[in-house]
Short mmCIF file of C-alpha atoms in Angstrom, two decimals:
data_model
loop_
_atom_site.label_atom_id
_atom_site.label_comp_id
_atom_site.label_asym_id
_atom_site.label_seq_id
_atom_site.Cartn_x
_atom_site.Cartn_y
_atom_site.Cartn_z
CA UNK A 1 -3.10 -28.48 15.83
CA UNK A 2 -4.39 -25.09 15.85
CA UNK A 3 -4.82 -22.68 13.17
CA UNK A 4 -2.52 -19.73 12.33
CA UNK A 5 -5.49 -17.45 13.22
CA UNK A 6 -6.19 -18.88 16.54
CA UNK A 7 -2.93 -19.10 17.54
CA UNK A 8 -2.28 -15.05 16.34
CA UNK A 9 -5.20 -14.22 18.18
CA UNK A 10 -4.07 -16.28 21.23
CA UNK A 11 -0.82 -14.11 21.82
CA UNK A 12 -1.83 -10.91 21.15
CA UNK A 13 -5.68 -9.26 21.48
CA UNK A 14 -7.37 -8.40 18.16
CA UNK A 15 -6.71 -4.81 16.84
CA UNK A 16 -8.92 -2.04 18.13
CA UNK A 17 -11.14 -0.12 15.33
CA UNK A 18 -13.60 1.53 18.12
CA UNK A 19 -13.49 4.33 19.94
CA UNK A 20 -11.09 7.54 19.40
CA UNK A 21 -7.89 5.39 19.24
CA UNK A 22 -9.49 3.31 16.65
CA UNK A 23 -10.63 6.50 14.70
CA UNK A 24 -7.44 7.86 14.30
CA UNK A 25 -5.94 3.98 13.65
CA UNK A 26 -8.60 4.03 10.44
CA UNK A 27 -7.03 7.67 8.99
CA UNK A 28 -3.95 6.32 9.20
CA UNK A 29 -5.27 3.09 7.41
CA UNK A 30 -7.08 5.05 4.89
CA UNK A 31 -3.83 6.93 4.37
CA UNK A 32 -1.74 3.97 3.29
CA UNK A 33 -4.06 1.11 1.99
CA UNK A 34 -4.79 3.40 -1.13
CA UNK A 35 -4.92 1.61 -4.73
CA UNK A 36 -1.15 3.24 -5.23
CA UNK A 37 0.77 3.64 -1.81
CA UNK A 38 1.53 -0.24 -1.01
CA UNK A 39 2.92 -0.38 -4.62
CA UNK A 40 5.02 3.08 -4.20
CA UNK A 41 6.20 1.17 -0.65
CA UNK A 42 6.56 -2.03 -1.92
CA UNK A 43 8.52 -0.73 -4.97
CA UNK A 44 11.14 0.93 -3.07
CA UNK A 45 11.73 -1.28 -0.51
CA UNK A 46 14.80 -2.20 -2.48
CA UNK A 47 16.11 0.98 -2.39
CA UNK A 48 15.92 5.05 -3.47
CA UNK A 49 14.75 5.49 -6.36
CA UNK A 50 14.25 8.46 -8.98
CA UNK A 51 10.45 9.64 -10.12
CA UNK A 52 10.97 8.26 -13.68
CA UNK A 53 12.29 4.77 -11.88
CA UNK A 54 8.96 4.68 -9.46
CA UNK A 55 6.85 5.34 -13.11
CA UNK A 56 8.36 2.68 -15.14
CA UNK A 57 8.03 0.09 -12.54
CA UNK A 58 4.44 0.99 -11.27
CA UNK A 59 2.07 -0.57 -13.44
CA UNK A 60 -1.03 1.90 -14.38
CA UNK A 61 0.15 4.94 -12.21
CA UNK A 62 -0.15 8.01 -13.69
CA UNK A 63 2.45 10.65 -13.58
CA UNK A 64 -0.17 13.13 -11.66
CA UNK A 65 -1.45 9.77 -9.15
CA UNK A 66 2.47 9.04 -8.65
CA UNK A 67 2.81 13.09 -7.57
CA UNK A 68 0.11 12.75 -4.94
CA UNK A 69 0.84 9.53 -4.03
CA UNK A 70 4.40 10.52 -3.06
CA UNK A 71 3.54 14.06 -1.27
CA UNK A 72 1.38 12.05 0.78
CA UNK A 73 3.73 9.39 1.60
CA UNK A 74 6.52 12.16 2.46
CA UNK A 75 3.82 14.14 4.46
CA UNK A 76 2.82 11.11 6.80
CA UNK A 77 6.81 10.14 7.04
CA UNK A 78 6.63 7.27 5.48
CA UNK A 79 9.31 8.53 2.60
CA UNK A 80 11.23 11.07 2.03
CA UNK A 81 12.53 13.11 -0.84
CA UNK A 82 15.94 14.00 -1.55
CA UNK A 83 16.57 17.03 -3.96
CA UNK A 84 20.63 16.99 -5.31
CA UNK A 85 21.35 20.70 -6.90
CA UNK A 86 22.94 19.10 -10.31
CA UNK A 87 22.01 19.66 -13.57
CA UNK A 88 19.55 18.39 -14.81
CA UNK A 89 17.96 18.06 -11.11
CA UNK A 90 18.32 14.91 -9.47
CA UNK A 91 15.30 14.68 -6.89
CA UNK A 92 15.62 10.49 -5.50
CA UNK A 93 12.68 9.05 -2.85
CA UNK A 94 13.27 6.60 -0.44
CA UNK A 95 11.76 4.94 2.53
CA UNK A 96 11.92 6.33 6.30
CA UNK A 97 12.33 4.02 8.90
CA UNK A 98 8.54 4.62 9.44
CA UNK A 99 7.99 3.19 6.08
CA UNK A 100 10.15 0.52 6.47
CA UNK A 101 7.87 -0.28 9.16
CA UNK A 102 4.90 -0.39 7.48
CA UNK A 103 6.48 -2.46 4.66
CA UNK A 104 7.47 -5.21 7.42
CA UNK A 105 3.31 -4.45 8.43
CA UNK A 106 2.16 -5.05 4.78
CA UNK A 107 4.10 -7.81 3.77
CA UNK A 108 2.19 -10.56 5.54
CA UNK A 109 -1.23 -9.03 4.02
CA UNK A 110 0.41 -9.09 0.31
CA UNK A 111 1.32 -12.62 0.81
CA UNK A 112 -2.45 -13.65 1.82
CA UNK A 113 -3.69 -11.57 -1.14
CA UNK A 114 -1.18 -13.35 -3.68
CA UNK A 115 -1.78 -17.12 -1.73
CA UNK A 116 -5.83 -16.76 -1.92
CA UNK A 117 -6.18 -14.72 -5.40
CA UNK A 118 -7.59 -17.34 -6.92
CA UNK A 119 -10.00 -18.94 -3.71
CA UNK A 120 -11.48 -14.75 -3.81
CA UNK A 121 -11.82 -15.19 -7.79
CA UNK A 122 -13.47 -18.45 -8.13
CA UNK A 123 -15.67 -16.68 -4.91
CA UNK A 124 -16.51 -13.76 -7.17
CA UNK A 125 -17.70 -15.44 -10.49
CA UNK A 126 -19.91 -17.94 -8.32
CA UNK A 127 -21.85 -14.87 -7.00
CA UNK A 128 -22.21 -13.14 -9.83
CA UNK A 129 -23.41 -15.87 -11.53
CA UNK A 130 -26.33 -17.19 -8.87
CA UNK A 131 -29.67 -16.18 -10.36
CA UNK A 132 -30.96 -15.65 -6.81
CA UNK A 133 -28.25 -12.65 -6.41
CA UNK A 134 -30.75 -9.33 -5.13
CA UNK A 135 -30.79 -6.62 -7.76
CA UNK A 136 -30.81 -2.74 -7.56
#
């Protein structure tokens, strides 16, 4: 029986990095496989949600990293940002269909990362602990 990464690559060709196509393919990349946007993403995939929300449930993230983070995401249309005129002012962020996209993209990646965690951290410790590891 064949592998799920021969049969993937059987039925579709391998993604494209090269060339001008593959430039612009990277920016985009480099856009939304930051240490915060996946999280932002991932968080509101179950819905719109307020700053204070995205914060609390965003391990780490600081309130300045969040800011960016989210113009970013708005600016590449992967969320947008809804401003109601109440008192106190009620500004709520939620994904585009773009980013619902991308969530459907990511979610196959996330699962790898969580299913090999410990394979890539058992990996780690044996290199840094071979004596014959080159030095700076």
């Amino acid at each position: 029986m064949a592998d799920a990464a021969s049969t993937a690559g059987a039925t579709r060709p391998p993604a494209q990095l090269s060339g001008a196509q593959g430039c612009r393919a990277r920016e985009v990349l480099d856009l939304v496989a930051d240490k915060w946007s996946l999280g932002v993403v991932d968080t509101l995939s179950a819905g719109p949600k307020r700053f204070s929300e995205l914060k609390r449930s965003i391990e780490g993230i600081s309130q300045k990293m969040l800011t960016v983070t989210l113009r970013g995401l708005e600016r590449d249309g992967i969320l947008t940002r809804t401003v109601y005129a109440v008192m106190p002012p009620n500004v709520t962020y939620e994904l585009t269909a773009v980013g619902r996209t991308l969530l459907d993209a990511t979610n196959p990646l996330v699962q790898w990362s969580l299913q090999n965690i410990s394979a890539i951290d058992a990996a780690r410790a044996e290199f840094d602990g071979r004596a014959d590891r080159p030095t700076r």
